[in-house]
CSV table of C-alpha atoms in Angstrom, one decimal:
chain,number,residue,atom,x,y,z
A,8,UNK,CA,110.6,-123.5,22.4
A,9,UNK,CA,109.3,-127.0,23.3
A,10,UNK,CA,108.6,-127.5,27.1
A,11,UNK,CA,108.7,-130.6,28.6
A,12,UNK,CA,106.3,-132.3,31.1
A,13,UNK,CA,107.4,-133.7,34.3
A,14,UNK,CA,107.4,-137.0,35.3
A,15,UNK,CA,104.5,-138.3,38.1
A,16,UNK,CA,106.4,-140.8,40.0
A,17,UNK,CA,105.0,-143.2,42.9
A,18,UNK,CA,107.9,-144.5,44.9
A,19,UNK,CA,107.0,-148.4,46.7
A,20,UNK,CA,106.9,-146.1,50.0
A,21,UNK,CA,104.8,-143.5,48.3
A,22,UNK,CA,102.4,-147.1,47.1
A,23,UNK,CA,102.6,-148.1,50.4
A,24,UNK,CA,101.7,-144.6,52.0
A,25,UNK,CA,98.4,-144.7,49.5
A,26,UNK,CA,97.4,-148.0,50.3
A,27,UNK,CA,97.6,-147.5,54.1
A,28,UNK,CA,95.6,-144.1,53.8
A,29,UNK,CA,92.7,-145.8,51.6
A,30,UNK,CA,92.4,-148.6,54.4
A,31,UNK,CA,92.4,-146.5,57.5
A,32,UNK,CA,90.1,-143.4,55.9
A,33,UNK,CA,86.4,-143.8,54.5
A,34,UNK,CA,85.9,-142.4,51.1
A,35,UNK,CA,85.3,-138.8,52.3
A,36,UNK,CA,88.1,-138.4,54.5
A,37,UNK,CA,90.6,-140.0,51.8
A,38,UNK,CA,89.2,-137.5,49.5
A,39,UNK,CA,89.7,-134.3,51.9
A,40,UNK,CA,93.4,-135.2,52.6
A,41,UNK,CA,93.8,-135.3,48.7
A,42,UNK,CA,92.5,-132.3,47.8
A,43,UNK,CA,94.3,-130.7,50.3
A,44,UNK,CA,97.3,-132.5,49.8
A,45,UNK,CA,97.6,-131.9,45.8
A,46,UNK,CA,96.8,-127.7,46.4
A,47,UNK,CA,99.6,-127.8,48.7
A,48,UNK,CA,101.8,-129.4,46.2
A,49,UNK,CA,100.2,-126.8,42.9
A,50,UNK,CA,101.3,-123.6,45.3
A,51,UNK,CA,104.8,-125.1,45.1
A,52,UNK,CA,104.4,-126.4,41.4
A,53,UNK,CA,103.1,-122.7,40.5
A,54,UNK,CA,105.5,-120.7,42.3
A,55,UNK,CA,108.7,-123.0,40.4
A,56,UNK,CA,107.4,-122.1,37.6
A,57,UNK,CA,106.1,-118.3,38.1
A,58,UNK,CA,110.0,-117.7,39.5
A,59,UNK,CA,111.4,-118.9,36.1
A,60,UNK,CA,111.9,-122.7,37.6
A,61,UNK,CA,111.6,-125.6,36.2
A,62,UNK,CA,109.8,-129.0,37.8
A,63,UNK,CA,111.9,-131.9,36.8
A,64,UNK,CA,109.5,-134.6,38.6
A,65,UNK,CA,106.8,-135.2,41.7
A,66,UNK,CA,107.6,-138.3,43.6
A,67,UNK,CA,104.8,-139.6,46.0
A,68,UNK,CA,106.9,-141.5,48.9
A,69,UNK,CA,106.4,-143.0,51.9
A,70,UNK,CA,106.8,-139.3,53.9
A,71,UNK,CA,104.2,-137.4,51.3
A,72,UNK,CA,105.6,-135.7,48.2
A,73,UNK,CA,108.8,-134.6,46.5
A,74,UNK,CA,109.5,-132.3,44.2
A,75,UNK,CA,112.7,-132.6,42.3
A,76,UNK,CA,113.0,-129.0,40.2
A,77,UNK,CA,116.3,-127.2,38.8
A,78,UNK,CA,118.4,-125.2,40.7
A,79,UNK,CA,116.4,-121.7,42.3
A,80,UNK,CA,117.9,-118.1,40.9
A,81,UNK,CA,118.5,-117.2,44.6
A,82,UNK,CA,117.1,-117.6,48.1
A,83,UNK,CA,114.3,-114.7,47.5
A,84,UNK,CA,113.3,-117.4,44.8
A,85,UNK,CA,113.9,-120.7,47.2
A,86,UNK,CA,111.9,-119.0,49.9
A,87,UNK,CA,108.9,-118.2,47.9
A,88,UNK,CA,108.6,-121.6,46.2
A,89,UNK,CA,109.1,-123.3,49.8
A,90,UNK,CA,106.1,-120.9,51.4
A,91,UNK,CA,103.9,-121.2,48.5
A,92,UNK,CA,102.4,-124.6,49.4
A,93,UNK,CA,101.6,-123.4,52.8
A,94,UNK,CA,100.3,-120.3,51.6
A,95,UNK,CA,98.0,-122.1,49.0
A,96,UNK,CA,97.0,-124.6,51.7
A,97,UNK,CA,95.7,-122.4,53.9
A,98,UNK,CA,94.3,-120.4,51.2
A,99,UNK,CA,92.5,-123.7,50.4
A,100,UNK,CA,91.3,-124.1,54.2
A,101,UNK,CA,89.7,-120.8,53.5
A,102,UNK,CA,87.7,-121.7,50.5
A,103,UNK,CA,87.0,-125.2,51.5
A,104,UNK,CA,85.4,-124.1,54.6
A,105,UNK,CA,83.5,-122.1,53.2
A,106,UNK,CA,82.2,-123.6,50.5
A,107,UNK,CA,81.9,-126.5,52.8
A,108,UNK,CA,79.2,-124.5,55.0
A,109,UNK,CA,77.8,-122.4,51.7
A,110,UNK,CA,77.0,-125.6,50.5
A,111,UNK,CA,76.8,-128.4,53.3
A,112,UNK,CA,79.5,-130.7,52.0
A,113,UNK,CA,81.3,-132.1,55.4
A,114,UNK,CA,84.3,-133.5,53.1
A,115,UNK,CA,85.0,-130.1,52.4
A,116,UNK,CA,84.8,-129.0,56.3
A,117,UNK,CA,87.5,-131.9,57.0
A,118,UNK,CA,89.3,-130.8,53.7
A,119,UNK,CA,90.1,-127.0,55.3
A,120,UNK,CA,91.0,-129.1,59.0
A,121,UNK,CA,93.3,-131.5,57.1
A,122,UNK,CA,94.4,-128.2,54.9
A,123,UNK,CA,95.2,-126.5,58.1
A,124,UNK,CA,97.0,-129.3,59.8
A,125,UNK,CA,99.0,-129.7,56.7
A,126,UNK,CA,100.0,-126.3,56.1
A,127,UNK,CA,100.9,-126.3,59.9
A,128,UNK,CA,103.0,-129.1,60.3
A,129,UNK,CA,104.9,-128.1,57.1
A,130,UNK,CA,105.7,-124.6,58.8
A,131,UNK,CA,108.1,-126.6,61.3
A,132,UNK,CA,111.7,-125.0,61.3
A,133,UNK,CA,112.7,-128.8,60.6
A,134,UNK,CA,114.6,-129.8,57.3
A,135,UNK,CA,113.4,-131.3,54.7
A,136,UNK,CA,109.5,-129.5,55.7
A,137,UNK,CA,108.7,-126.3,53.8
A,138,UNK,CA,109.7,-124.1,57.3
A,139,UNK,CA,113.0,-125.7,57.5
A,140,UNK,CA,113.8,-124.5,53.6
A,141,UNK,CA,112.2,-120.9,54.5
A,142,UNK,CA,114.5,-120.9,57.3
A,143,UNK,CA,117.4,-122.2,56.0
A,144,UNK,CA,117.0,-119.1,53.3
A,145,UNK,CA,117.0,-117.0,56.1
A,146,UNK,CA,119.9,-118.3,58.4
A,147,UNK,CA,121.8,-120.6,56.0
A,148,UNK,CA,122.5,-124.3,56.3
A,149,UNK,CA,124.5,-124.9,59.5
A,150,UNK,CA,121.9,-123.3,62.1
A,151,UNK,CA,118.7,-124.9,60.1
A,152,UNK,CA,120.4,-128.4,61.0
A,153,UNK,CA,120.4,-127.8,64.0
A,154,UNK,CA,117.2,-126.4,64.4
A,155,UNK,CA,115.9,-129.4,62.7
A,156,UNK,CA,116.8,-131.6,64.9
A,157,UNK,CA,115.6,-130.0,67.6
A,158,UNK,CA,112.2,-129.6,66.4
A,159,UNK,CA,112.1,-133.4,65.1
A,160,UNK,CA,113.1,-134.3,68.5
A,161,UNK,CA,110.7,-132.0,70.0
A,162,UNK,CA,107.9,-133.4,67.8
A,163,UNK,CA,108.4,-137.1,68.6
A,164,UNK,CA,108.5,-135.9,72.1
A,165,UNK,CA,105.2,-134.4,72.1
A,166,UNK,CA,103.9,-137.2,69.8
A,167,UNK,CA,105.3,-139.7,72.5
A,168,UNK,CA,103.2,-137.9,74.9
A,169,UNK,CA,100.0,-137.3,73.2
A,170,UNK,CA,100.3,-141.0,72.4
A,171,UNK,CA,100.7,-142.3,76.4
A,172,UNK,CA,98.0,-140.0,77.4
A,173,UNK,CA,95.6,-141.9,74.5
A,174,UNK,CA,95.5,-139.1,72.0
A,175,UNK,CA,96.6,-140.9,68.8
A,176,UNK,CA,100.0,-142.1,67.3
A,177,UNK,CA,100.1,-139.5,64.7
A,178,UNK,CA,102.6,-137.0,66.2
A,179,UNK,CA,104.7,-139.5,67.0
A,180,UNK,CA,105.0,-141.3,63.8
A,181,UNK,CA,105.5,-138.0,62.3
A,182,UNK,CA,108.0,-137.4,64.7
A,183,UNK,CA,109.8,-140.5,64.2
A,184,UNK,CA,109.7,-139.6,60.1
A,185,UNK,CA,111.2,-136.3,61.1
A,186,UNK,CA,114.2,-137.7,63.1
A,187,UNK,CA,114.7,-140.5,60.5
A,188,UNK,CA,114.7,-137.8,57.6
A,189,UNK,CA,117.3,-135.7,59.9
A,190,UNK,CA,120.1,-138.2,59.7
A,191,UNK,CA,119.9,-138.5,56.0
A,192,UNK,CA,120.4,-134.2,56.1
């Protein structure tokens, strides 16, 4: 039985999404967000594949990653491919930061923050985030949406406010992706 690869795909968002990150971080910081970026996405790419899935493609786009895979056995399955990212990211923050102070290596310290932030984020109860597929698996489709939004519109919220109060526009662009992505749901 031949198996075929999947396609690595970088949408103009995803190249724009890149770019942006290699001009606002320094070498170290663009390096820690990778690495714990591409473990989040080889906990999903692993559990497709250990629950008898198959990965189609990984697009890179303006909001992070996407993985485009054939249709999950049953929600067990969907609910274990959408918590294995988070799983491996924070399994990730654990080895990072210690090897990080083992060794001395700071871009491995910011790797297991990033790492933590990451898999922390993508624990929201919001669609299309790894939380919002766990709990749509758990509570079906009509009550996720509206959880969704509510969280997105939480999110921006908080971002709005943590932005007025000089604490960085992160959570609210974040927040603003969030609501955006909820009206394509």
């Amino acid at each position: 039985m031949m198996h075929r690869r999947f396609k690595v795909k970088i949408s103009a968002g995803g190249a724009v999404l890149l770019a942006a990150l290699y001009f606002l971080l320094d070498t170290d910081e663009l390096a820690a967000l990778l690495l714990a970026a591409v473990t989040h996405e080889l906990g999903h790419l692993v559990a497709i594949r250990l629950t008898g899935g198959r990965v189609k493609s990984l697009t890179a786009n303006i909001t992070g990653a996407v993985i485009e895979r054939d249709a999950q056995a049953g929600s067990l399955s969907e609910l274990v491919c959408a918590l294995s990212g988070p799983a491996a990211g924070l399994i990730w923050a654990a080895l990072a930061a210690g090897l990080g102070s083992f060794i001395g290596l700071d871009m491995l310290l910011l790797s297991a923050g990033m790492s933590l932030v990451l898999s922390g984020f993508n624990l929201l109860p919001a669609l299309p985030l790894d939380g919002g597929r766990a709990l749509e698996c758990a509570v079906g489709r009509r009550a996720t949406l509206l959880c969704s939004l509510v969280t997105a519109a939480l999110v921006l919220l908080f971002g709005a406010i943590l932005a007025a109060s000089g604490g960085g526009i992160a959570l609210l662009i974040a927040g603003g992706a969030l609501m955006v992505q909820q009206a394509h749901l």
